[in-house]
Amino acid sequence: MSETTKSLAGKAALVTGGSRSIGAAVAKRLAKDGAAVAITYHGSPDKAAAVVAEIETAGGRAVAIKADAGDAAAVRAAVAETVKLFGSVDILVNNAGIALGGPIDEITEADYARMIAGNVTGVFVATQEAVRSMKPGGRIIHIGSSMVRYAAFPTASLYTLTKGAVAGFNRSLVRDLGPRGITVNTVHPGPTDTDMNPDGGPVSKIVGPGMAIGRYGRPEEIASVVAYLASPEAAFVTGADIVADGGFTA
Ligand code: NDP
């Protein structure tokens, strides 16, 4: 495919938490489809730089911006920097997320505050700031979790609370942004082989037998769903919760 026929040619994307795992795969895929891509990172500057280098080596355009998803001012600044560099944010992928948890009576207020800041406030602020200048044809894509459909094990109540908030935000935001030609969708991954949830790690021992297709997902398989939602092909898809979980919650 030539540069001009790529589905996202001329578009600018911002992927939060794009230094590793699902976010890195999303950034690379959107760049492959022709978008200029900004990624945010927090703790992994070297990995963020490596993602940018890989995109640039493949002929794409990318930049890494340090922005803690739990720091509203930093998130707003990252959106502003993306607009300054690329002229707009046409595609926002709210991917950055953390998974702190434990039995309900042991979760600390500090962990609660961190989870709300990173997984909920960060999503709200990035979205609010991005849509201020987003043009018709824009795309908001949240990364949720299949845990909102099926809680397969204990200790994840706080995590699921944050992902449920994102799913609710997704649903109502559709009404605000539909008239402006902006779609809003959530991809809910099931168990996916990443640093957060490595195949072979403690969670996989519990959920592995429940995978209908018999294996963990790969970050690229979540990225391909995001790429579809970002594409012109998905112009009529808004308010959707798309589960990509290998049948785990079927
Ligand atoms: P990883 O922990 O493997 O990677 C997380 C990414 O988010 C990294 O790039 C990390 O960057 C970034 N990040 C984490 N905290 C912050 C922060 N405070 N500010 C900015 N960036 C941050 O996670 P996954 O790739 O597995 O998860 C990605 C998303 O998918 C999350 O929202 C997660 O909840 C969701 N998900 C994952 C599933 C799975 O099985 N893996 C299943 C369902 C949903 P850095 O290192 O630079 O801080």
PDB file of C-alpha atoms and ligand atoms in Angstrom:
ATOM      1  CA  MET A   1       0.000   0.000   0.000  1.00  0.00           C
ATOM      2  CA  SER A   2       1.421   3.427  -0.884  1.00  0.00           C
ATOM      3  CA  GLU A   3       1.574   6.255   1.684  1.00  0.00           C
ATOM      4  CA  THR A   4      -1.468   8.009   0.238  1.00  0.00           C
ATOM      5  CA  THR A   5      -3.666   4.923   0.125  1.00  0.00           C
ATOM      6  CA  LYS A   6      -3.029   3.940   3.723  1.00  0.00           C
ATOM      7  CA  SER A   7      -6.307   4.101   5.643  1.00  0.00           C
ATOM      8  CA  LEU A   8      -5.023   6.556   8.263  1.00  0.00           C
ATOM      9  CA  ALA A   9      -2.855   8.734   6.015  1.00  0.00           C
ATOM     10  CA  GLY A  10      -2.979  12.355   7.169  1.00  0.00           C
ATOM     11  CA  LYS A  11      -4.369  11.450  10.600  1.00  0.00           C
ATOM     12  CA  ALA A  12      -2.737  12.069  13.965  1.00  0.00           C
ATOM     13  CA  ALA A  13      -3.139   9.635  16.842  1.00  0.00           C
ATOM     14  CA  LEU A  14      -2.378   9.878  20.543  1.00  0.00           C
ATOM     15  CA  VAL A  15      -1.952   6.580  22.376  1.00  0.00           C
ATOM     16  CA  THR A  16      -1.649   6.840  26.150  1.00  0.00           C
ATOM     17  CA  GLY A  17       0.730   4.332  27.714  1.00  0.00           C
ATOM     18  CA  GLY A  18       2.335   3.485  24.390  1.00  0.00           C
ATOM     19  CA  SER A  19       5.758   2.468  25.630  1.00  0.00           C
ATOM     20  CA  ARG A  20       5.010  -1.220  26.197  1.00  0.00           C
ATOM     21  CA  SER A  21       2.611  -4.091  25.615  1.00  0.00           C
ATOM     22  CA  ILE A  22      -0.849  -3.327  24.145  1.00  0.00           C
ATOM     23  CA  GLY A  23      -0.215   0.418  23.823  1.00  0.00           C
ATOM     24  CA  ALA A  24       3.042  -0.127  21.951  1.00  0.00           C
ATOM     25  CA  ALA A  25       1.345  -2.575  19.579  1.00  0.00           C
ATOM     26  CA  VAL A  26      -1.471  -0.077  18.974  1.00  0.00           C
ATOM     27  CA  ALA A  27       0.984   2.741  18.272  1.00  0.00           C
ATOM     28  CA  LYS A  28       2.926   0.625  15.775  1.00  0.00           C
ATOM     29  CA  ARG A  29      -0.223  -0.573  14.048  1.00  0.00           C
ATOM     30  CA  LEU A  30      -1.727   2.913  13.681  1.00  0.00           C
ATOM     31  CA  ALA A  31       1.604   4.147  12.314  1.00  0.00           C
ATOM     32  CA  LYS A  32       1.678   1.243   9.863  1.00  0.00           C
ATOM     33  CA  ASP A  33      -1.783   2.320   8.716  1.00  0.00           C
ATOM     34  CA  GLY A  34      -0.417   5.802   8.003  1.00  0.00           C
ATOM     35  CA  ALA A  35      -1.094   7.869  11.123  1.00  0.00           C
ATOM     36  CA  ALA A  36       1.430  10.143  12.804  1.00  0.00           C
ATOM     37  CA  VAL A  37       1.541   8.790  16.349  1.00  0.00           C
ATOM     38  CA  ALA A  38       2.244  10.371  19.719  1.00  0.00           C
ATOM     39  CA  ILE A  39       2.618   8.024  22.671  1.00  0.00           C
ATOM     40  CA  THR A  40       2.699   8.876  26.319  1.00  0.00           C
ATOM     41  CA  TYR A  41       4.776   7.025  28.863  1.00  0.00           C
ATOM     42  CA  HIS A  42       5.556   7.307  32.549  1.00  0.00           C
ATOM     43  CA  GLY A  43       8.131   4.843  33.842  1.00  0.00           C
ATOM     44  CA  SER A  44       9.705   3.477  30.659  1.00  0.00           C
ATOM     45  CA  PRO A  45      11.466   6.234  28.677  1.00  0.00           C
ATOM     46  CA  ASP A  46      13.822   3.813  26.928  1.00  0.00           C
ATOM     47  CA  LYS A  47      10.988   1.577  25.787  1.00  0.00           C
ATOM     48  CA  ALA A  48       9.028   4.613  24.598  1.00  0.00           C
ATOM     49  CA  ALA A  49      12.055   5.760  22.602  1.00  0.00           C
ATOM     50  CA  ALA A  50      12.383   2.271  21.101  1.00  0.00           C
ATOM     51  CA  VAL A  51       8.758   2.347  19.914  1.00  0.00           C
ATOM     52  CA  VAL A  52       9.345   5.743  18.300  1.00  0.00           C
ATOM     53  CA  ALA A  53      12.554   4.512  16.662  1.00  0.00           C
ATOM     54  CA  GLU A  54      10.818   1.408  15.294  1.00  0.00           C
ATOM     55  CA  ILE A  55       8.046   3.510  13.768  1.00  0.00           C
ATOM     56  CA  GLU A  56      10.515   5.973  12.275  1.00  0.00           C
ATOM     57  CA  THR A  57      12.687   3.192  10.864  1.00  0.00           C
ATOM     58  CA  ALA A  58       9.596   1.828   9.115  1.00  0.00           C
ATOM     59  CA  GLY A  59       9.063   5.268   7.543  1.00  0.00           C
ATOM     60  CA  GLY A  60       6.438   6.586   9.959  1.00  0.00           C
ATOM     61  CA  ARG A  61       6.204   9.640  12.170  1.00  0.00           C
ATOM     62  CA  ALA A  62       6.161   9.327  15.963  1.00  0.00           C
ATOM     63  CA  VAL A  63       6.959  11.125  19.186  1.00  0.00           C
ATOM     64  CA  ALA A  64       7.071  10.077  22.840  1.00  0.00           C
ATOM     65  CA  ILE A  65       5.758  12.405  25.553  1.00  0.00           C
ATOM     66  CA  LYS A  66       6.260  11.836  29.266  1.00  0.00           C
ATOM     67  CA  ALA A  67       2.865  12.136  30.957  1.00  0.00           C
ATOM     68  CA  ASP A  68       1.668  10.308  34.040  1.00  0.00           C
ATOM     69  CA  ALA A  69      -1.924   9.298  33.303  1.00  0.00           C
ATOM     70  CA  GLY A  70      -2.748  10.119  36.905  1.00  0.00           C
ATOM     71  CA  ASP A  71      -1.554  13.714  36.558  1.00  0.00           C
ATOM     72  CA  ALA A  72      -4.316  15.734  34.905  1.00  0.00           C
ATOM     73  CA  ALA A  73      -2.056  18.676  34.047  1.00  0.00           C
ATOM     74  CA  ALA A  74       0.497  16.378  32.402  1.00  0.00           C
ATOM     75  CA  VAL A  75      -2.223  14.642  30.389  1.00  0.00           C
ATOM     76  CA  ARG A  76      -3.611  17.980  29.189  1.00  0.00           C
ATOM     77  CA  ALA A  77      -0.099  19.077  28.242  1.00  0.00           C
ATOM     78  CA  ALA A  78       0.456  15.848  26.266  1.00  0.00           C
ATOM     79  CA  VAL A  79      -2.684  16.466  24.236  1.00  0.00           C
ATOM     80  CA  ALA A  80      -1.632  20.071  23.620  1.00  0.00           C
ATOM     81  CA  GLU A  81       1.852  18.968  22.537  1.00  0.00           C
ATOM     82  CA  THR A  82       0.394  16.437  20.102  1.00  0.00           C
ATOM     83  CA  VAL A  83      -1.828  19.121  18.559  1.00  0.00           C
ATOM     84  CA  LYS A  84       1.159  21.472  18.322  1.00  0.00           C
ATOM     85  CA  LEU A  85       3.338  18.832  16.642  1.00  0.00           C
ATOM     86  CA  PHE A  86       0.814  17.175  14.338  1.00  0.00           C
ATOM     87  CA  GLY A  87      -1.866  19.859  13.957  1.00  0.00           C
ATOM     88  CA  SER A  88      -4.655  17.821  15.581  1.00  0.00           C
ATOM     89  CA  VAL A  89      -5.588  14.707  17.487  1.00  0.00           C
ATOM     90  CA  ASP A  90      -7.825  12.716  15.160  1.00  0.00           C
ATOM     91  CA  ILE A  91      -7.598   9.438  17.075  1.00  0.00           C
ATOM     92  CA  LEU A  92      -7.279   9.161  20.846  1.00  0.00           C
ATOM     93  CA  VAL A  93      -6.584   5.728  22.306  1.00  0.00           C
ATOM     94  CA  ASN A  94      -7.021   5.723  26.083  1.00  0.00           C
ATOM     95  CA  ASN A  95      -4.861   2.702  26.811  1.00  0.00           C
ATOM     96  CA  ALA A  96      -2.715   3.567  29.862  1.00  0.00           C
ATOM     97  CA  GLY A  97      -3.832   1.553  32.835  1.00  0.00           C
ATOM     98  CA  ILE A  98      -2.619  -0.060  36.006  1.00  0.00           C
ATOM     99  CA  ALA A  99      -3.931  -2.984  38.011  1.00  0.00           C
ATOM    100  CA  LEU A 100      -3.654  -2.569  41.763  1.00  0.00           C
ATOM    101  CA  GLY A 101      -5.968  -4.683  43.846  1.00  0.00           C
ATOM    102  CA  GLY A 102      -6.446  -7.136  46.640  1.00  0.00           C
ATOM    103  CA  PRO A 103      -9.242  -8.421  48.829  1.00  0.00           C
ATOM    104  CA  ILE A 104     -11.880  -5.682  49.269  1.00  0.00           C
ATOM    105  CA  ASP A 105     -11.173  -5.161  52.966  1.00  0.00           C
ATOM    106  CA  GLU A 106      -7.443  -4.765  52.377  1.00  0.00           C
ATOM    107  CA  ILE A 107      -7.405  -2.219  49.547  1.00  0.00           C
ATOM    108  CA  THR A 108      -5.795   0.997  50.779  1.00  0.00           C
ATOM    109  CA  GLU A 109      -7.126   4.478  50.122  1.00  0.00           C
ATOM    110  CA  ALA A 110      -3.785   5.295  48.500  1.00  0.00           C
ATOM    111  CA  ASP A 111      -4.192   2.462  45.985  1.00  0.00           C
ATOM    112  CA  TYR A 112      -7.807   3.474  45.409  1.00  0.00           C
ATOM    113  CA  ALA A 113      -6.761   7.064  44.690  1.00  0.00           C
ATOM    114  CA  ARG A 114      -4.005   5.918  42.325  1.00  0.00           C
ATOM    115  CA  MET A 115      -6.321   3.648  40.389  1.00  0.00           C
ATOM    116  CA  ILE A 116      -9.009   6.322  40.024  1.00  0.00           C
ATOM    117  CA  ALA A 117      -6.423   8.906  38.974  1.00  0.00           C
ATOM    118  CA  GLY A 118      -4.736   6.739  36.349  1.00  0.00           C
ATOM    119  CA  ASN A 119      -7.561   4.584  35.033  1.00  0.00           C
ATOM    120  CA  VAL A 120     -10.492   7.018  35.267  1.00  0.00           C
ATOM    121  CA  THR A 121      -9.395  10.642  35.646  1.00  0.00           C
ATOM    122  CA  GLY A 122      -6.653  10.177  33.057  1.00  0.00           C
ATOM    123  CA  VAL A 123      -9.192   8.839  30.555  1.00  0.00           C
ATOM    124  CA  PHE A 124     -11.646  11.653  31.273  1.00  0.00           C
ATOM    125  CA  VAL A 125      -9.071  14.418  31.016  1.00  0.00           C
ATOM    126  CA  ALA A 126      -7.386  13.083  27.855  1.00  0.00           C
ATOM    127  CA  THR A 127     -10.779  12.755  26.201  1.00  0.00           C
ATOM    128  CA  GLN A 128     -11.995  16.187  27.283  1.00  0.00           C
ATOM    129  CA  GLU A 129      -8.823  17.872  26.104  1.00  0.00           C
ATOM    130  CA  ALA A 130      -8.645  15.966  22.809  1.00  0.00           C
ATOM    131  CA  VAL A 131     -12.238  16.602  21.784  1.00  0.00           C
ATOM    132  CA  ARG A 132     -11.849  20.348  22.286  1.00  0.00           C
ATOM    133  CA  SER A 133     -10.071  20.515  18.931  1.00  0.00           C
ATOM    134  CA  MET A 134     -11.130  17.196  17.370  1.00  0.00           C
ATOM    135  CA  LYS A 135     -12.649  17.494  13.925  1.00  0.00           C
ATOM    136  CA  PRO A 136     -15.524  15.489  12.385  1.00  0.00           C
ATOM    137  CA  GLY A 137     -14.286  11.984  11.643  1.00  0.00           C
ATOM    138  CA  GLY A 138     -12.502  11.875  15.010  1.00  0.00           C
ATOM    139  CA  ARG A 139     -12.176   8.682  17.018  1.00  0.00           C
ATOM    140  CA  ILE A 140     -12.120   8.072  20.763  1.00  0.00           C
ATOM    141  CA  ILE A 141     -11.148   4.487  21.589  1.00  0.00           C
ATOM    142  CA  HIS A 142     -10.946   3.301  25.178  1.00  0.00           C
ATOM    143  CA  ILE A 143      -9.220   0.139  26.324  1.00  0.00           C
ATOM    144  CA  GLY A 144     -11.516  -1.429  28.895  1.00  0.00           C
ATOM    145  CA  SER A 145     -11.432  -5.018  30.095  1.00  0.00           C
ATOM    146  CA  SER A 146     -13.430  -8.203  29.682  1.00  0.00           C
ATOM    147  CA  MET A 147     -13.562  -8.177  33.501  1.00  0.00           C
ATOM    148  CA  VAL A 148     -16.602  -5.865  33.179  1.00  0.00           C
ATOM    149  CA  ARG A 149     -18.432  -8.871  31.683  1.00  0.00           C
ATOM    150  CA  TYR A 150     -17.051 -11.706  33.743  1.00  0.00           C
ATOM    151  CA  ALA A 151     -15.055 -11.492  36.971  1.00  0.00           C
ATOM    152  CA  ALA A 152     -13.104 -14.710  36.828  1.00  0.00           C
ATOM    153  CA  PHE A 153     -11.216 -14.400  40.109  1.00  0.00           C
ATOM    154  CA  PRO A 154     -11.274 -12.391  43.378  1.00  0.00           C
ATOM    155  CA  THR A 155      -9.117  -9.357  44.276  1.00  0.00           C
ATOM    156  CA  ALA A 156      -9.932  -7.394  41.126  1.00  0.00           C
ATOM    157  CA  SER A 157     -12.900  -5.351  42.398  1.00  0.00           C
ATOM    158  CA  LEU A 158     -11.051  -2.020  42.305  1.00  0.00           C
ATOM    159  CA  TYR A 159      -9.672  -2.668  38.827  1.00  0.00           C
ATOM    160  CA  THR A 160     -13.112  -3.646  37.567  1.00  0.00           C
ATOM    161  CA  LEU A 161     -14.635  -0.556  39.181  1.00  0.00           C
ATOM    162  CA  THR A 162     -12.320   1.632  37.093  1.00  0.00           C
ATOM    163  CA  LYS A 163     -13.025  -0.258  33.873  1.00  0.00           C
ATOM    164  CA  GLY A 164     -16.770  -0.132  34.539  1.00  0.00           C
ATOM    165  CA  ALA A 165     -16.466   3.645  34.883  1.00  0.00           C
ATOM    166  CA  VAL A 166     -14.800   3.807  31.465  1.00  0.00           C
ATOM    167  CA  ALA A 167     -17.563   1.665  29.924  1.00  0.00           C
ATOM    168  CA  GLY A 168     -20.222   3.995  31.357  1.00  0.00           C
ATOM    169  CA  PHE A 169     -18.341   7.078  30.191  1.00  0.00           C
ATOM    170  CA  ASN A 170     -18.110   5.529  26.724  1.00  0.00           C
ATOM    171  CA  ARG A 171     -21.840   4.972  26.498  1.00  0.00           C
ATOM    172  CA  SER A 172     -22.946   8.471  27.421  1.00  0.00           C
ATOM    173  CA  LEU A 173     -20.203  10.308  25.570  1.00  0.00           C
ATOM    174  CA  VAL A 174     -21.595   8.904  22.330  1.00  0.00           C
ATOM    175  CA  ARG A 175     -24.557  11.295  22.671  1.00  0.00           C
ATOM    176  CA  ASP A 176     -22.328  14.325  23.172  1.00  0.00           C
ATOM    177  CA  LEU A 177     -19.997  13.582  20.292  1.00  0.00           C
ATOM    178  CA  GLY A 178     -22.182  11.837  17.717  1.00  0.00           C
ATOM    179  CA  PRO A 179     -23.570  15.113  16.369  1.00  0.00           C
ATOM    180  CA  ARG A 180     -19.992  16.283  15.860  1.00  0.00           C
ATOM    181  CA  GLY A 181     -19.121  13.238  13.757  1.00  0.00           C
ATOM    182  CA  ILE A 182     -16.848  11.740  16.408  1.00  0.00           C
ATOM    183  CA  THR A 183     -17.199   8.075  17.334  1.00  0.00           C
ATOM    184  CA  VAL A 184     -16.564   6.654  20.799  1.00  0.00           C
ATOM    185  CA  ASN A 185     -15.935   2.963  21.373  1.00  0.00           C
ATOM    186  CA  THR A 186     -14.356   0.641  23.898  1.00  0.00           C
ATOM    187  CA  VAL A 187     -12.269  -2.422  23.180  1.00  0.00           C
ATOM    188  CA  HIS A 188     -12.418  -4.877  26.069  1.00  0.00           C
ATOM    189  CA  PRO A 189      -9.413  -7.198  25.904  1.00  0.00           C
ATOM    190  CA  GLY A 190      -9.483 -10.553  27.592  1.00  0.00           C
ATOM    191  CA  PRO A 191      -6.305 -12.097  28.961  1.00  0.00           C
ATOM    192  CA  THR A 192      -3.513 -10.751  26.767  1.00  0.00           C
ATOM    193  CA  ASP A 193       0.166 -11.597  27.040  1.00  0.00           C
ATOM    194  CA  THR A 194       1.766  -8.401  28.377  1.00  0.00           C
ATOM    195  CA  ASP A 195       3.935  -7.219  31.250  1.00  0.00           C
ATOM    196  CA  MET A 196       0.734  -6.678  33.263  1.00  0.00           C
ATOM    197  CA  ASN A 197      -0.600 -10.178  32.629  1.00  0.00           C
ATOM    198  CA  PRO A 198       2.099 -12.449  31.203  1.00  0.00           C
ATOM    199  CA  ASP A 199       1.131 -15.732  29.654  1.00  0.00           C
ATOM    200  CA  GLY A 200       2.450 -18.239  32.190  1.00  0.00           C
ATOM    201  CA  GLY A 201       2.075 -15.779  35.081  1.00  0.00           C
ATOM    202  CA  PRO A 202      -0.177 -16.155  38.139  1.00  0.00           C
ATOM    203  CA  VAL A 203      -3.379 -14.933  36.430  1.00  0.00           C
ATOM    204  CA  SER A 204      -2.880 -17.236  33.464  1.00  0.00           C
ATOM    205  CA  LYS A 205      -2.937 -20.279  35.741  1.00  0.00           C
ATOM    206  CA  ILE A 206      -6.490 -19.298  36.780  1.00  0.00           C
ATOM    207  CA  VAL A 207      -7.919 -18.033  33.496  1.00  0.00           C
ATOM    208  CA  GLY A 208      -6.005 -20.208  31.028  1.00  0.00           C
ATOM    209  CA  PRO A 209      -8.462 -23.138  31.076  1.00  0.00           C
ATOM    210  CA  GLY A 210     -11.320 -20.692  30.311  1.00  0.00           C
ATOM    211  CA  MET A 211      -9.850 -19.438  27.042  1.00  0.00           C
ATOM    212  CA  ALA A 212     -12.189 -20.811  24.368  1.00  0.00           C
ATOM    213  CA  ILE A 213      -9.501 -20.551  21.717  1.00  0.00           C
ATOM    214  CA  GLY A 214      -7.026 -22.214  24.037  1.00  0.00           C
ATOM    215  CA  ARG A 215      -4.430 -19.501  24.356  1.00  0.00           C
ATOM    216  CA  TYR A 216      -3.751 -15.955  25.541  1.00  0.00           C
ATOM    217  CA  GLY A 217      -4.255 -12.987  23.247  1.00  0.00           C
ATOM    218  CA  ARG A 218      -1.362 -11.115  21.695  1.00  0.00           C
ATOM    219  CA  PRO A 219      -1.095  -7.303  21.911  1.00  0.00           C
ATOM    220  CA  GLU A 220      -1.224  -7.149  18.101  1.00  0.00           C
ATOM    221  CA  GLU A 221      -4.635  -8.831  18.189  1.00  0.00           C
ATOM    222  CA  ILE A 222      -5.998  -6.017  20.351  1.00  0.00           C
ATOM    223  CA  ALA A 223      -4.266  -3.463  18.128  1.00  0.00           C
ATOM    224  CA  SER A 224      -6.028  -4.798  15.039  1.00  0.00           C
ATOM    225  CA  VAL A 225      -9.437  -4.171  16.639  1.00  0.00           C
ATOM    226  CA  VAL A 226      -8.352  -0.642  17.560  1.00  0.00           C
ATOM    227  CA  ALA A 227      -7.119  -0.109  13.991  1.00  0.00           C
ATOM    228  CA  TYR A 228     -10.516  -1.107  12.637  1.00  0.00           C
ATOM    229  CA  LEU A 229     -12.317   1.334  14.957  1.00  0.00           C
ATOM    230  CA  ALA A 230      -9.869   4.085  13.967  1.00  0.00           C
ATOM    231  CA  SER A 231     -10.419   3.475  10.268  1.00  0.00           C
ATOM    232  CA  PRO A 232     -12.947   5.102   7.936  1.00  0.00           C
ATOM    233  CA  GLU A 233     -14.584   1.649   7.691  1.00  0.00           C
ATOM    234  CA  ALA A 234     -15.918   2.078  11.244  1.00  0.00           C
ATOM    235  CA  ALA A 235     -17.644   5.442  10.680  1.00  0.00           C
ATOM    236  CA  PHE A 236     -21.052   4.042  11.717  1.00  0.00           C
ATOM    237  CA  VAL A 237     -19.767   2.183  14.777  1.00  0.00           C
ATOM    238  CA  THR A 238     -20.145   4.236  17.945  1.00  0.00           C
ATOM    239  CA  GLY A 239     -21.048   3.348  21.511  1.00  0.00           C
ATOM    240  CA  ALA A 240     -19.819  -0.193  20.965  1.00  0.00           C
ATOM    241  CA  ASP A 241     -18.202  -2.426  23.538  1.00  0.00           C
ATOM    242  CA  ILE A 242     -16.085  -4.759  21.448  1.00  0.00           C
ATOM    243  CA  VAL A 243     -14.832  -7.746  23.375  1.00  0.00           C
ATOM    244  CA  ALA A 244     -11.604  -9.288  22.097  1.00  0.00           C
ATOM    245  CA  ASP A 245     -11.003 -12.094  24.535  1.00  0.00           C
ATOM    246  CA  GLY A 246     -10.614 -15.380  22.703  1.00  0.00           C
ATOM    247  CA  GLY A 247     -14.052 -16.384  23.958  1.00  0.00           C
ATOM    248  CA  PHE A 248     -13.072 -16.088  27.618  1.00  0.00           C
ATOM    249  CA  THR A 249     -16.345 -14.400  28.586  1.00  0.00           C
ATOM    250  CA  ALA A 250     -18.548 -16.120  25.996  1.00  0.00           C
TER     251      ALA A 250
HETATM  252  P1  NDP B   1       1.214  -3.145  30.769  1.00  0.00           P
HETATM  253  O1  NDP B   1       1.344  -2.940  32.233  1.00  0.00           O
HETATM  254  O2  NDP B   1       1.883  -4.291  30.175  1.00  0.00           O
HETATM  255  O3  NDP B   1       1.643  -1.786  30.033  1.00  0.00           O
HETATM  256  C1  NDP B   1       1.072  -0.596  30.519  1.00  0.00           C
HETATM  257  C2  NDP B   1       1.406   0.571  29.636  1.00  0.00           C
HETATM  258  O4  NDP B   1       0.757   1.703  30.212  1.00  0.00           O
HETATM  259  C3  NDP B   1       2.877   0.872  29.587  1.00  0.00           C
HETATM  260  O5  NDP B   1       3.209   1.429  28.345  1.00  0.00           O
HETATM  261  C4  NDP B   1       3.040   1.910  30.711  1.00  0.00           C
HETATM  262  O6  NDP B   1       4.057   2.849  30.436  1.00  0.00           O
HETATM  263  C5  NDP B   1       1.721   2.647  30.633  1.00  0.00           C
HETATM  264  N1  NDP B   1       1.384   3.221  31.904  1.00  0.00           N
HETATM  265  C6  NDP B   1       1.169   2.589  33.084  1.00  0.00           C
HETATM  266  N2  NDP B   1       0.924   3.490  34.037  1.00  0.00           N
HETATM  267  C7  NDP B   1       0.986   4.711  33.446  1.00  0.00           C
HETATM  268  C8  NDP B   1       0.822   6.026  33.905  1.00  0.00           C
HETATM  269  N3  NDP B   1       0.533   6.291  35.189  1.00  0.00           N
HETATM  270  N4  NDP B   1       0.967   7.042  33.029  1.00  0.00           N
HETATM  271  C9  NDP B   1       1.257   6.795  31.732  1.00  0.00           C
HETATM  272  N5  NDP B   1       1.427   5.566  31.235  1.00  0.00           N
HETATM  273  C10 NDP B   1       1.288   4.533  32.091  1.00  0.00           C
HETATM  274  O7  NDP B   1      -0.363  -3.197  30.496  1.00  0.00           O
HETATM  275  P2  NDP B   1      -1.190  -3.866  29.290  1.00  0.00           P
HETATM  276  O8  NDP B   1      -0.589  -3.537  27.991  1.00  0.00           O
HETATM  277  O9  NDP B   1      -1.466  -5.270  29.648  1.00  0.00           O
HETATM  278  O10 NDP B   1      -2.553  -3.076  29.455  1.00  0.00           O
HETATM  279  C11 NDP B   1      -2.908  -1.997  28.605  1.00  0.00           C
HETATM  280  C12 NDP B   1      -4.371  -1.695  28.847  1.00  0.00           C
HETATM  281  O11 NDP B   1      -5.133  -2.869  28.575  1.00  0.00           O
HETATM  282  C13 NDP B   1      -4.667  -1.302  30.290  1.00  0.00           C
HETATM  283  O12 NDP B   1      -5.666  -0.310  30.314  1.00  0.00           O
HETATM  284  C14 NDP B   1      -5.189  -2.610  30.890  1.00  0.00           C
HETATM  285  O13 NDP B   1      -6.022  -2.384  31.982  1.00  0.00           O
HETATM  286  C15 NDP B   1      -5.927  -3.189  29.693  1.00  0.00           C
HETATM  287  N6  NDP B   1      -6.149  -4.630  29.743  1.00  0.00           N
HETATM  288  C16 NDP B   1      -5.124  -5.515  29.737  1.00  0.00           C
HETATM  289  C17 NDP B   1      -5.381  -6.879  29.750  1.00  0.00           C
HETATM  290  C18 NDP B   1      -4.311  -7.910  29.748  1.00  0.00           C
HETATM  291  O14 NDP B   1      -4.618  -9.115  29.945  1.00  0.00           O
HETATM  292  N7  NDP B   1      -3.036  -7.554  29.516  1.00  0.00           N
HETATM  293  C19 NDP B   1      -6.760  -7.396  29.786  1.00  0.00           C
HETATM  294  C20 NDP B   1      -7.760  -6.369  29.790  1.00  0.00           C
HETATM  295  C21 NDP B   1      -7.459  -5.045  29.753  1.00  0.00           C
HETATM  296  P3  NDP B   1       5.337   3.104  31.360  1.00  0.00           P
HETATM  297  O15 NDP B   1       6.005   1.785  31.594  1.00  0.00           O
HETATM  298  O16 NDP B   1       6.143   4.060  30.547  1.00  0.00           O
HETATM  299  O17 NDP B   1       4.826   3.727  32.629  1.00  0.00           O
END
